[in-house]
N, CA, C and O of each residue as an XYZ file, in Angstrom:
852
protein
N      16.629     -5.422     33.136
C      16.497     -6.060     32.405
C      16.949     -5.193     31.267
O      16.563     -5.252     30.100
N      17.649     -4.544     31.688
C      18.037     -3.180     30.297
C      20.181     -3.607     31.205
O      21.177     -2.900     31.044
N      20.106     -4.631     31.841
C      21.473     -4.738     32.190
C      22.760     -5.140     30.801
O      23.972     -4.973     30.661
N      21.586     -5.762     29.953
C      22.707     -6.576     29.301
C      23.149     -5.549     28.112
O      24.212     -5.437     27.502
N      21.750     -4.752     28.013
C      22.171     -3.858     26.112
C      23.081     -2.450     27.400
O      23.992     -1.662     27.146
N      22.666     -2.572     28.101
C      23.976     -1.450     29.006
C      24.904     -1.784     29.479
O      25.636     -1.098     30.193
N      25.130     -3.525     28.996
C      27.192     -3.839     28.795
C      27.658     -3.602     27.551
O      28.848     -3.670     27.245
N      26.437     -3.223     26.543
C      27.100     -3.401     25.390
C      27.421     -2.280     24.945
O      28.462     -2.158     24.299
N      26.572     -1.191     25.200
C      26.520     -0.155     25.370
C      28.363      1.095     25.979
O      28.980      2.065     25.538
N      28.431      0.181     27.123
C      29.500      0.944     28.266
C      30.630      0.154     28.251
O      31.607      0.650     28.813
N      30.820     -1.384     27.565
C      31.942     -2.297     27.524
C      32.170     -2.993     29.097
O      31.082     -3.211     29.631
N      33.157     -3.317     29.800
C      33.367     -4.302     30.618
C      33.255     -3.608     31.701
O      32.723     -4.014     32.734
N      34.099     -1.752     31.409
C      34.624     -1.385     32.435
C      34.508     -1.254     33.679
O      35.361     -1.071     34.547
N      32.873     -1.405     33.755
C      31.664     -0.892     34.834
C      31.608     -2.477     35.136
O      30.833     -2.699     36.066
N      31.987     -3.210     34.807
C      31.344     -5.110     35.179
C      32.881     -5.522     35.171
O      33.907     -5.545     34.490
N      32.187     -5.904     36.697
C      33.570     -7.043     37.110
C      33.331     -8.512     36.882
O      34.372     -9.149     36.723
N      32.411     -9.080     36.837
C      31.813    -10.077     36.434
C      32.004    -10.616     34.786
O      31.709    -11.765     34.458
N      32.588     -9.513     33.745
C      33.243     -9.590     32.608
C      32.580    -10.641     31.875
O      31.447    -10.270     32.184
N      32.401    -11.511     31.254
C      31.972    -12.613     29.850
C      30.965    -13.316     30.828
O      29.850    -13.453     30.325
N      31.121    -13.887     32.363
C      30.132    -14.515     32.702
C      28.937    -13.793     33.131
O      27.862    -14.318     32.840
N      28.918    -12.296     33.994
C      28.024    -11.100     34.159
C      27.543    -11.014     32.857
O      26.336    -11.200     32.704
N      28.116    -10.813     32.053
C      27.169    -10.310     30.548
C      26.227    -11.784     30.537
O      25.064    -11.784     30.941
N      26.865    -12.941     30.051
C      26.086    -13.239     30.319
C      25.119    -14.022     31.346
O      24.889    -15.228     31.259
N      24.762    -13.450     32.004
C      23.965    -13.632     33.233
C      22.486    -12.715     32.823
O      21.282    -12.934     32.964
N      23.415    -11.443     32.173
C      22.584    -10.337     32.148
C      21.746    -10.348     30.945
O      20.780     -9.635     30.674
N      22.453    -11.556     30.086
C      21.772    -12.003     28.833
C      20.523    -12.606     28.618
O      19.700    -12.468     27.714
N      20.559    -13.740     30.256
C      19.977    -14.782     29.922
C      18.135    -14.102     30.932
O      17.024    -14.615     30.802
N      18.527    -12.810     31.867
C      17.986    -12.461     32.736
C      17.114    -11.749     31.937
O      15.950    -11.708     32.337
N      17.501    -10.922     30.450
C      16.925    -10.017     29.784
C      15.910    -11.114     29.141
O      14.711    -10.843     29.199
N      16.327    -12.379     28.509
C      15.402    -12.869     27.247
C      14.512    -13.873     28.845
O      13.692    -14.687     28.419
N      14.586    -13.862     29.953
C      13.723    -14.459     31.079
C      12.831    -13.603     31.578
O      11.700    -13.987     31.877
N      13.376    -11.862     31.786
C      12.275    -11.227     32.116
C      11.461    -10.537     30.831
O      10.398     -9.987     31.116
N      11.945    -10.528     29.254
C      11.179    -10.406     28.409
C       9.770    -11.962     28.001
O       8.601    -11.773     27.666
N      10.099    -12.616     28.093
C       9.375    -14.337     28.150
C       8.284    -13.924     28.773
O       7.165    -14.280     28.404
N       8.522    -13.003     29.949
C       7.654    -13.312     31.324
C       6.218    -12.376     30.567
O       5.067    -12.473     30.992
N       6.475    -11.840     29.844
C       5.895    -10.139     30.162
C       4.442    -10.614     28.723
O       4.058    -11.769     28.542
N       3.968     -9.504     28.007
C       2.747    -10.124     27.468
C       3.281     -9.332     26.211
O       4.224     -8.543     26.263
N       2.510     -9.662     24.995
C       3.368     -8.881     23.756
C       3.750     -7.825     23.889
O       4.920     -7.455     23.796
N       2.634     -7.068     24.173
C       3.338     -5.502     24.271
C       5.154     -5.342     24.991
O       6.267     -5.056     24.549
N       4.625     -5.675     26.131
C       5.993     -5.799     27.032
C       6.960     -6.211     26.583
O       8.018     -5.620     26.798
N       6.904     -7.670     25.601
C       7.703     -8.060     25.019
C       8.217     -7.185     23.891
O       9.425     -6.987     23.759
N       7.304     -6.654     23.069
C       8.250     -6.163     22.191
C       8.342     -4.600     23.091
O       8.580     -3.963     22.066
N       8.339     -3.733     23.964
C       9.038     -2.919     24.649
C       9.764     -3.005     24.612
O      10.526     -2.340     23.909
N      10.096     -4.035     25.466
C      11.483     -5.087     26.242
C      12.534     -5.209     24.871
O      13.510     -4.459     24.878
N      12.342     -6.173     23.656
C      13.323     -5.665     23.080
C      13.375     -5.261     22.173
O      14.216     -5.758     21.423
N      12.337     -3.851     21.524
C      12.815     -2.809     21.149
C      12.349     -1.528     21.253
O      11.744     -0.804     20.462
N      12.768     -1.371     22.451
C      12.573     -0.063     23.243
C      12.499      1.095     22.667
O      11.677      1.920     23.065
N      13.105      1.283     21.922
C      13.482      2.481     21.304
C      12.112      3.461     20.086
O      11.697      4.582     19.794
N      11.881      1.464     19.680
C      10.958      1.690     18.393
C       9.581      2.026     19.122
O       8.832      2.878     18.643
N       9.266      1.342     20.285
C       8.179      1.139     21.481
C       7.653      2.772     22.130
O       6.569      3.321     22.328
N       9.245      3.164     22.324
C       9.070      4.975     22.479
C       8.722      6.112     21.953
O       8.341      7.027     22.683
N       8.833      6.332     19.804
C       8.630      6.505     19.126
C       6.956      7.316     18.830
O       5.844      6.794     18.898
N       7.254      8.449     18.564
C       5.559      8.725     18.366
C       5.465      8.334     16.948
O       4.379      7.865     16.609
N       6.868      8.486     15.580
C       6.213      7.739     14.416
C       7.660      6.904     14.015
O       8.559      6.866     14.856
N       7.806      6.335     12.876
C       8.177      5.663     12.553
C       9.608      6.386     11.704
O      10.710      5.899     11.450
N       9.062      7.643     11.441
C      10.038      8.141     10.291
C      11.664      8.205     10.520
O      12.484      8.082      9.610
N      11.907      8.372     11.591
C      13.330      8.767     12.290
C      13.952      7.126     11.626
O      15.124      7.013     11.266
N      13.158      6.197     11.569
C      13.378      4.578     11.986
C      13.420      4.804     10.431
O      14.501      5.362     10.247
N      12.888      4.676      9.407
C      13.370      4.613      8.290
C      13.799      5.593      7.543
O      13.690      5.731      6.325
N      14.204      6.151      8.183
C      15.061      7.380      6.985
C      16.453      6.419      6.841
O      16.667      5.937      5.729
N      17.260      6.175      7.779
C      18.298      5.694      7.352
C      18.265      4.253      6.194
O      19.395      3.867      5.897
N      17.489      3.726      5.763
C      17.690      2.930      4.696
C      17.923      3.780      3.417
O      19.066      3.863      2.967
N      16.568      4.608      2.630
C      16.920      5.096      1.853
C      18.409      5.419      1.462
O      19.035      4.938      0.518
N      18.893      6.445      2.500
C      20.077      7.322      2.443
C      21.577      5.721      2.184
O      22.738      5.707      1.777
N      20.806      4.885      2.596
C      22.118      3.753      2.864
C      22.164      2.892      1.382
O      23.113      2.336      0.830
N      20.781      3.017      0.995
C      20.793      2.503     -0.492
C      20.890      2.740     -1.205
O      21.442      2.012     -2.030
N      20.197      4.629     -1.672
C      20.948      5.173     -2.539
C      22.367      5.898     -2.636
O      22.963      6.099     -3.694
N      22.707      6.174     -1.662
C      24.353      5.528     -1.390
C      25.734      4.578     -2.026
O      26.860      4.507     -2.519
N      24.766      4.097     -1.619
C      25.311      2.385     -1.990
C      25.148      2.762     -3.244
O      26.195      2.949     -3.865
N      23.959      2.963     -3.916
C      24.221      2.443     -5.137
C      24.980      3.367     -6.242
O      25.478      2.844     -7.240
N      25.042      4.782     -6.007
C      25.630      5.861     -6.458
C      27.437      5.471     -6.454
O      28.124      5.396     -7.473
N      27.862      5.291     -5.221
C      29.351      4.466     -5.307
C      29.458      4.005     -6.013
O      29.998      4.385     -7.052
N      28.731      2.377     -5.663
C      28.850      1.515     -6.973
C      28.725      0.796     -8.261
O      28.960     -0.306     -8.757
N      28.003      2.532     -8.704
C      27.894      2.134    -10.115
C      28.995      3.649    -10.382
O      29.764      3.779    -11.334
N      28.872      4.237     -9.729
C      30.055      4.873    -10.162
C      31.891      4.251    -10.308
O      32.750      4.359    -11.183
N      31.834      3.575     -8.895
C      33.355      2.746     -9.343
C      33.313      1.513    -10.175
O      34.312      0.893    -10.542
N      31.342      1.023    -10.606
C      31.624     -0.060    -11.142
C      31.950      0.515    -12.876
O      32.506     -0.264    -13.651
N      31.474      2.149    -13.411
C      31.447      2.528    -14.452
C      32.520      2.518    -15.082
O      32.769      2.256    -16.259
N      33.777      3.122    -13.387
C      34.810      3.202    -14.146
C      36.111      2.061    -13.946
O      37.219      2.088    -14.481
N      35.751      1.424    -13.326
C      36.596     -0.069    -13.416
C      35.666     -0.779    -14.764
O      35.987     -1.965    -14.827
N      35.225     -0.631    -15.225
C      34.391     -1.403    -16.164
C      34.229     -3.031    -15.708
O      34.798     -4.017    -16.178
N      32.898     -2.900    -14.241
C      32.971     -3.925    -14.371
C      31.066     -3.792    -13.891
O      30.438     -3.151    -13.048
N      30.722     -4.758    -14.942
C      29.498     -4.813    -15.200
C      28.516     -6.010    -14.351
O      27.335     -6.194    -14.649
N      29.074     -6.606    -13.492
C      28.284     -7.130    -12.323
C      28.043     -6.264    -11.291
O      26.966     -6.343    -10.698
N      29.076     -5.238    -10.893
C      29.145     -4.253    -10.314
C      27.572     -3.451     -9.967
O      26.767     -3.274     -9.053
N      27.838     -3.099    -11.563
C      26.484     -2.266    -11.486
C      25.453     -2.960    -11.347
O      24.574     -2.507    -10.614
N      25.214     -4.484    -12.118
C      24.043     -4.817    -11.639
C      23.351     -4.914     -9.771
O      22.220     -5.045     -9.304
N      24.264     -4.816     -9.373
C      23.817     -4.714     -8.035
C      23.968     -3.784     -7.834
O      23.676     -3.778     -6.638
N      24.352     -2.390     -8.173
C      23.934     -0.878     -7.772
C      22.775     -1.053     -8.401
O      21.935     -0.276     -7.949
N      22.299     -1.845     -9.382
C      21.009     -1.465     -9.834
C      19.520     -1.550     -8.950
O      18.494     -0.881     -8.823
N      20.199     -3.013     -8.360
C      19.672     -3.456     -7.019
C      19.390     -1.905     -6.067
O      18.424     -1.168     -6.268
N      20.120     -1.736     -5.365
C      20.379     -0.754     -4.559
C      19.618      0.043     -4.916
O      18.701      0.271     -4.128
N      19.638      0.877     -6.327
C      18.733      1.482     -6.369
C      17.204      1.188     -6.717
O      16.423      2.138     -6.767
N      16.847      0.129     -6.913
C      15.522     -0.041     -7.258
C      15.042     -0.171     -5.160
O      14.082      0.458     -4.717
N      15.659     -0.792     -4.529
C      15.853     -1.163     -2.970
C      15.313      0.520     -2.806
O      14.120      0.816     -2.733
N      16.355      1.452     -2.768
C      16.671      2.732     -2.296
C      14.937      3.445     -2.395
O      14.313      4.021     -1.503
N      14.463      3.102     -3.989
C      13.046      3.908     -4.370
C      11.394      2.952     -3.723
O      10.174      3.060     -3.845
N      12.091      2.329     -3.239
C      10.941      1.581     -2.158
C      10.900      2.540     -0.703
O      10.022      3.192     -0.138
N      12.115      2.292     -0.479
C      12.677      2.768      0.708
C      11.763      4.412      1.022
O      10.971      4.711      1.916
N      12.362      5.301     -0.270
C      11.945      6.129     -0.232
C      10.133      6.478      0.045
O       9.382      7.169      0.733
N      10.137      5.630     -0.845
C       7.826      5.916     -0.711
C       8.313      5.565      0.541
O       9.379      6.136      0.309
N       8.464      5.165      1.576
C       7.531      4.278      2.602
C       7.977      5.532      3.846
O       7.483      5.793      4.943
N       9.116      6.115      3.089
C       9.810      6.884      4.396
C       9.545      8.260      4.101
O       9.659      9.141      4.954
N       9.203      8.466      2.949
C       8.235     10.202      2.646
C       7.054     10.603      2.938
O       6.492     11.670      3.183
N       6.617      8.722      2.800
C       4.724      8.598      3.219
C       5.089      8.538      4.870
O       4.345      9.344      5.429
N       5.715      8.062      5.560
C       5.927      8.846      6.686
C       6.429      9.566      7.096
O       6.609      9.332      8.291
N       6.965     10.736      6.683
C       7.503     11.245      6.844
C       6.577     12.625      7.189
O       6.584     13.497      8.058
N       5.624     12.234      5.757
C       4.137     13.334      6.008
C       3.617     12.888      7.106
O       3.265     13.946      7.627
N       3.355     12.163      7.740
C       2.305     11.458      8.285
C       2.784     12.401     10.072
O       1.928     12.637     10.924
N       3.783     12.647     10.178
C       5.040     12.768     11.467
C       5.027     14.206     11.094
O       5.650     14.801     11.973
N       4.575     15.084     10.136
C       5.065     16.122      9.785
C       3.471     17.038     10.309
O       3.336     18.255     10.437
N       2.422     15.936     10.529
C       1.427     16.621     10.912
C       0.538     15.926     12.397
O      -0.660     15.977     12.676
N       1.482     15.414     13.001
C       1.422     14.517     13.951
C       2.168     15.020     15.364
O       1.766     14.928     16.524
N       3.927     15.826     14.600
C       4.429     15.760     15.411
C       4.570     17.310     15.565
O       4.926     18.029     14.632
N       4.204     17.855     17.060
C       4.363     19.329     17.817
C       5.741     20.084     17.329
O       6.893     19.691     17.512
N       5.215     21.517     16.522
C       6.774     21.882     16.551
C       6.167     23.985     16.243
O       5.297     24.581     15.608
N       7.083     24.258     16.984
C       6.785     25.487     16.832
C       7.255     26.599     15.434
O       7.801     26.136     14.433
N       7.006     27.768     15.552
C       7.204     28.265     13.949
C       8.811     28.258     13.943
O       9.214     28.124     12.787
N       9.492     28.325     14.555
C      10.790     28.613     14.259
C      11.529     27.548     13.825
O      12.736     27.666     13.613
N      10.677     26.067     13.599
C      10.580     24.840     13.126
C      10.142     24.829     12.115
O      10.813     24.525     11.129
N       8.829     25.172     12.054
C       8.668     24.911     10.607
C       8.568     25.495      9.507
O       7.439     25.410      9.023
N       9.566     26.258      8.705
C      10.143     26.812      7.585
C      11.192     25.529      7.855
O      10.420     24.572      7.792
N      12.345     25.061      8.084
C      13.611     23.992      8.522
C      12.187     22.099      7.867
O      12.622     21.135      7.236
N      11.198     22.204      8.177
C      10.239     21.110      8.388
C       9.718     20.996      6.920
O       9.505     19.922      6.358
N       9.509     22.429      6.277
C       8.686     22.528      4.926
C       9.968     22.123      3.878
O       9.855     21.623      2.759
N      11.469     22.571      4.733
C      12.570     22.437      3.125
C      13.027     21.255      3.436
O      13.926     20.955      2.649
N      12.763     20.161      4.482
C      12.503     19.220      4.518
C      11.998     18.510      3.855
O      12.699     17.738      3.200
N      10.517     18.464      3.736
C       9.871     17.496      3.087
C      10.118     18.055      1.636
O      10.723     17.249      0.929
N       9.847     19.043      1.129
C      10.268     19.759      0.006
C      11.616     18.514     -0.797
O      11.448     17.780     -1.771
N      13.038     18.707      0.175
C      14.028     17.963     -0.784
C      13.865     16.971     -0.324
O      14.877     16.328     -0.603
N      12.682     15.878      0.703
C      12.287     14.280      0.636
C      11.381     14.259     -0.839
O      11.738     13.605     -1.819
N      10.279     15.014     -0.795
C       9.561     14.884     -2.095
C      10.990     14.879     -3.703
O      10.987     13.867     -4.404
N      11.486     15.434     -3.874
C      12.652     15.711     -4.383
C      13.660     14.277     -4.586
O      13.898     13.603     -5.588
N      14.045     14.178     -3.388
C      15.052     13.048     -3.757
C      13.870     11.671     -4.144
O      14.457     10.697     -4.615
N      12.297     11.494     -3.997
C      11.585     10.543     -4.789
C      11.527     10.368     -5.906
O      11.506      9.469     -6.746
N      11.483     12.140     -5.712
C      11.132     12.507     -7.656
C      12.207     11.577     -8.635
O      12.111     10.756     -9.547
N      13.095     12.130     -7.985
C      14.427     11.833     -8.758
C      15.141     10.335     -8.832
O      15.836     10.115     -9.823
N      14.999      9.286     -7.820
C      15.496      8.168     -7.473
C      13.974      7.247     -8.206
O      14.067      6.059     -8.512
N      12.721      8.010     -8.380
C      11.966      7.332     -9.338
C      12.422      7.040    -10.446
O      12.944      6.010    -10.874
N      12.149      8.219    -10.991
C      13.170      8.684    -12.471
C      14.156      7.725    -12.774
O      14.050      7.495    -13.979
N      14.968      7.120    -12.336
C      16.213      6.952    -12.237
C      16.180      5.688    -12.440
O      16.792      5.126    -13.348
N      15.208      4.944    -11.320
C      14.852      3.556    -11.660
C      13.803      3.500    -13.144
O      13.887      2.735    -14.105
N      13.079      4.328    -12.950
C      12.554      4.089    -14.153
C      13.180      4.196    -15.572
O      12.886      3.448    -16.504
N      13.863      4.971    -15.614
C      15.202      5.000    -16.756
C      16.223      3.535    -16.845
O      16.513      2.802    -17.791
N      16.676      3.515    -15.060
C      17.177      1.961    -15.650
C      16.585      0.689    -15.719
O      17.038     -0.451    -15.827
N      15.191      1.284    -15.610
C      14.472     -0.288    -15.689
C      14.500     -0.367    -17.894
O      14.932     -1.256    -18.629
N      13.758      1.144    -18.275
C      13.237      0.799    -19.414
C      14.590      0.297    -20.313
O      14.616     -0.560    -21.197
N      15.555      1.013    -19.853
C      16.693      0.712    -21.232
C      17.196     -1.028    -20.925
O      18.207     -1.447    -21.489
N      16.578     -1.722    -20.215
C      16.576     -2.928    -20.667
C      17.799     -3.770    -20.188
O      17.958     -4.933    -19.818
N      18.671     -2.568    -20.374
C      20.383     -3.203    -19.665
C      20.847     -2.145    -19.297
O      20.097     -1.170    -19.337
N      22.196     -1.979    -18.828
C      23.013     -1.167    -18.251
C      23.122     -0.399    -19.339
O      23.314     -0.816    -20.481
N      22.926      1.430    -18.798
C      23.022      2.285    -19.440
C      24.965      2.437    -19.904
O      25.834      2.063    -19.116
N      25.325      3.126    -21.475
C      26.392      3.003    -21.343
C      26.271      4.716    -22.368
O      25.410      5.462    -22.834
N      27.383      4.631    -22.288
C      28.103      6.214    -23.218
C      27.686      7.549    -22.412
O      27.636      7.698    -21.191
N      27.311      8.765    -23.754
C      27.077      9.996    -22.902
C      25.796      9.246    -21.235
O      25.813      9.140    -20.009
N      25.095      9.008    -22.187
C      23.451      8.825    -21.850
C      23.937      8.453    -20.226
O      23.582      9.129    -19.260
N      24.820      7.241    -20.140
C      25.750      7.123    -18.470
C      25.919      8.292    -17.409
O      25.667      8.501    -16.222
N      26.698      9.175    -18.907
C      27.271     10.130    -18.003
C      26.027     11.015    -17.289
O      26.164     11.323    -16.106
N      25.158     11.305    -17.809
C      24.560     12.072    -17.531
C      23.052     11.187    -16.054
O      22.393     11.761    -15.188
N      23.106      9.570    -16.487
C      22.877      9.119    -15.411
C      23.327      9.093    -14.178
O      22.624      9.057    -13.169
N      24.968      9.117    -14.242
C      25.700      9.271    -12.978
C      25.326     10.980    -12.711
O      24.687     11.317    -11.713
N      25.632     11.613    -13.355
C      25.367     13.125    -12.821
C      24.242     13.744    -11.561
O      24.321     14.496    -10.589
N      23.199     12.933    -12.237
C      21.756     13.138    -11.588
C      22.029     12.139    -10.175
O      21.797     12.492     -9.019
N      22.543     10.904    -10.576
C      22.900      9.806     -9.360
C      23.483     11.062     -8.402
O      23.071     11.314     -7.270
N      24.301     11.627     -8.959
C      25.146     12.270     -8.028
C      24.864     13.678     -6.735
O      25.265     13.959     -5.606
N      23.749     14.359     -7.976
C      22.821     15.002     -7.837
C      21.746     14.865     -6.476
O      21.403     15.653     -5.594
N      21.379     13.300     -6.831
C      20.403     12.512     -5.940
C      20.790     12.660     -4.477
O      19.982     12.673     -3.549
N      22.297     12.786     -4.352
C      23.228     12.059     -3.056
C      23.400     13.125     -2.630
O      23.498     13.033     -1.406
N      23.529     14.447     -3.067
C      23.734     15.964     -2.518
C      22.631     16.199     -1.752
O      22.782     16.474     -0.562
N      20.892     16.097     -2.533
C      20.030     16.331     -1.568
C      19.793     15.015     -0.917
O      18.563     14.968     -0.942
N      20.197     13.910     -0.348
C      19.858     13.389      0.150
C      21.103     13.940      2.006
O      20.849     14.080      3.203
N      22.016     14.022      1.365
C      22.515     15.164      2.422
C      22.286     15.907      2.873
O      22.366     15.971      4.100
N      21.741     17.200      1.876
C      20.737     18.327      2.599
C      19.221     17.773      2.977
O      18.465     18.649      3.397
N      18.906     16.998      2.922
C      17.572     16.884      3.407
C      18.058     15.772      5.545
O      17.357     15.692      6.554
N      19.553     15.187      5.235
C      19.656     14.573      6.336
C      19.714     15.680      7.851
O      19.358     15.592      9.026
N      20.475     16.832      6.856
C      21.263     17.883      7.441
C      20.017     18.527      8.032
O      19.878     18.772      9.230
N      18.994     18.813      6.941
C      17.968     19.334      7.892
C      17.359     18.792      9.377
O      17.292     19.264     10.512
N      16.963     17.555      8.730
C      16.283     16.656      9.672
C      17.150     16.188     10.912
O      16.442     15.681     11.782
N      18.699     16.232     11.266
C      19.390     16.431     12.325
C      19.388     18.178     13.111
O      19.347     18.636     14.253
N      19.436     18.543     12.149
C      18.945     20.333     12.763
C      17.698     20.369     13.675
O      17.655     20.784     14.833
N      16.692     19.856     12.935
C      15.520     19.514     13.498
C      15.166     18.577     15.402
O      14.384     18.606     16.352
N      16.252     17.968     14.963
C      16.681     16.924     16.298
C      17.175     17.264     16.942
O      16.688     17.218     18.072
N      18.602     17.913     16.760
C      19.304     17.687     17.829
C      19.353     19.586     18.329
O      19.747     19.970     19.430
N      18.937     20.355     17.397
C      19.256     21.632     17.778
C      17.770     22.164     18.382
O      17.635     22.714     19.475
N      16.883     21.926     17.595
C      15.361     22.547     17.791
C      14.368     20.966     18.807
O      13.155     21.067     18.989
N      15.198     19.629     19.342
C      14.507     18.903     19.931
C      13.078     18.699     19.564
O      12.110     18.769     20.322
N      13.089     18.418     18.201
C      11.242     18.047     17.680
C      11.419     16.508     17.503
O      12.272     15.900     16.856
N      10.560     16.123     18.126
C       9.903     14.921     18.554
C      10.707     14.032     19.770
O      10.569     12.814     19.881
N      11.570     14.858     20.663
C      12.272     14.506     21.342
C      11.841     14.682     23.083
O      11.735     15.801     23.585
N      11.675     13.720     23.681
C      11.252     13.967     24.921
C      11.823     14.020     25.863
O      12.083     12.899     26.299
N      12.344     15.183     26.717
C      13.654     15.981     27.271
C      13.630     15.053     28.505
O      12.606     14.587     29.005
N      14.520     14.908     28.804
C      14.535     14.065     30.244
C      16.170     14.489     30.888
O      17.234     14.611     30.282
N      15.859     14.639     32.307
C      16.988     15.091     33.393
C      18.229     13.645     32.813
O      17.773     12.513     32.658
N      19.392     13.872     32.620
C      20.222     12.909     32.430
C      21.213     13.426     34.007
O      21.175     14.542     34.526
N      22.088     12.144     34.511
C      22.219     12.031     35.031
C      24.065     12.305     34.957
O      24.455     12.257     33.790
N      24.994     12.525     35.801
C      26.176     12.335     34.674
C      26.707     10.791     35.296
O      26.498     10.512     36.477
N      27.396      9.857     34.387
C      27.524      8.814     34.754
C      29.441      8.857     34.584
O      30.262      9.397     33.844
N      29.442      8.002     35.674
C      30.841      7.853     36.285
C      31.390      7.082     35.975
O      31.437      6.214     36.847
N      32.130      6.744     34.772
C      33.071      5.737     34.582
C      33.912      4.629     35.640
O      35.051      5.093     35.695
N      33.859      3.396     36.485
C      34.946      2.988     36.951
C      35.849      2.791     35.882
O      35.646      2.855     34.670
N      37.156      2.475     36.692
C      38.277      2.048     35.533
C      38.951      1.154     36.319
O      38.796      1.367     37.522
N      39.678      0.185     36.027
C      40.303     -0.981     36.279
C      41.473     -0.477     37.503
O      41.962      0.652     37.559
N      41.707     -1.369     38.240
C      42.756     -1.002     39.346
C      44.531     -0.939     38.910
O      45.505     -0.520     39.536
N      44.402     -1.479     37.736
C      45.820     -1.385     36.889
C      45.857      0.634     36.762
O      46.697      1.479     37.070
N      44.667      0.681     36.237
C      44.580      2.678     35.807
C      44.573      3.533     36.660
O      44.997      4.681     36.526
N      43.979      2.945     37.842
C      44.368      3.892     39.023
C      45.841      3.847     39.303
O      46.565      4.826     39.124
N      46.321      2.549     39.800
C      47.589      2.234     39.924
C      48.357      3.420     39.296
O      48.562      4.458     39.924
N      48.806      3.198     37.916
C      49.461      4.191     37.035
C      49.195      5.663     37.042
O      49.880      6.494     36.446
N      47.815      5.985     37.994
C      47.757      7.772     38.413
C      48.126      7.655     39.641
O      48.739      8.673     39.960
N      48.048      6.828     40.587
C      48.689      7.527     41.898
C      50.139      7.120     41.696
O      50.732      7.706     42.602
N      50.785      6.616     41.181
C      52.062      5.867     41.343
C      52.594      6.491     39.804
O      52.574      5.685     38.874
N      52.993      7.686     39.563
C      52.962      8.670     38.269
C      54.914      8.196     38.191
O      55.876      8.561     38.867
N      54.777      7.320     37.111
C      56.246      7.321     36.834
C      57.501      8.749     37.411
O      58.698      8.666     37.137
C-alpha cells in the first residue's frame, strides 16, 4: 500500500514500470485503503499523523507560514504603496493569530505528555516562553490592526512593522529550539533501525561508468 508513496519520494529511478507502475500502485493503494475500517483508512491515508503522540509538530507550521507571509507582504505593500497587498497581509495576520492560539495550546498539552530528560527540560521551557511571547505579540498586532479600522499609516506603521519584525525573529528562535529538541535530542521520536537504501540507476548511467571516455 505504501508503494505509491515510496514512488513519490524516490522518483521513478527505482521503478522500471514508469507511469504505468505508478498508476497501478496508486490504484492498489486506494483499493487497500477503502477495504479497511475507519481507523485503518485514516492510518493508511495519514500515516504520519496517525503515528504522532500529539499534533503540535503538525500545527506549528501554520502560524510560521501565515505570520512570516504577513510580515513580508505588509512590508512590501508599505514600501510599494500597495494597499491591496496590505489588506491581504491583514488576513494572514488574523489567520496566523488563530493558528498560534491552537498551536500554543497543543504545545502545552505536548509538554505535559511527552517524556523528556533534564537536558531537554530547560530548552523546552524556553521554547514555551517564546511561544507565549509570539502569541501575545501577534494578538496585540491583530487587535491594533483591527481597532484602527483601516490600514495603519505614518509613524505608527513604522512601529507596527518593527514589532512585526520582532515577531518573525521570535518565530525563528522558537522554531530553532523546536528543531533542536527533535533532531538532536529526539524528543517524541521513536528510534528505529534504518537500513541503507540502495538506489538503482538506469542502464545508460551504468554504461557511462563502465566505459569511461
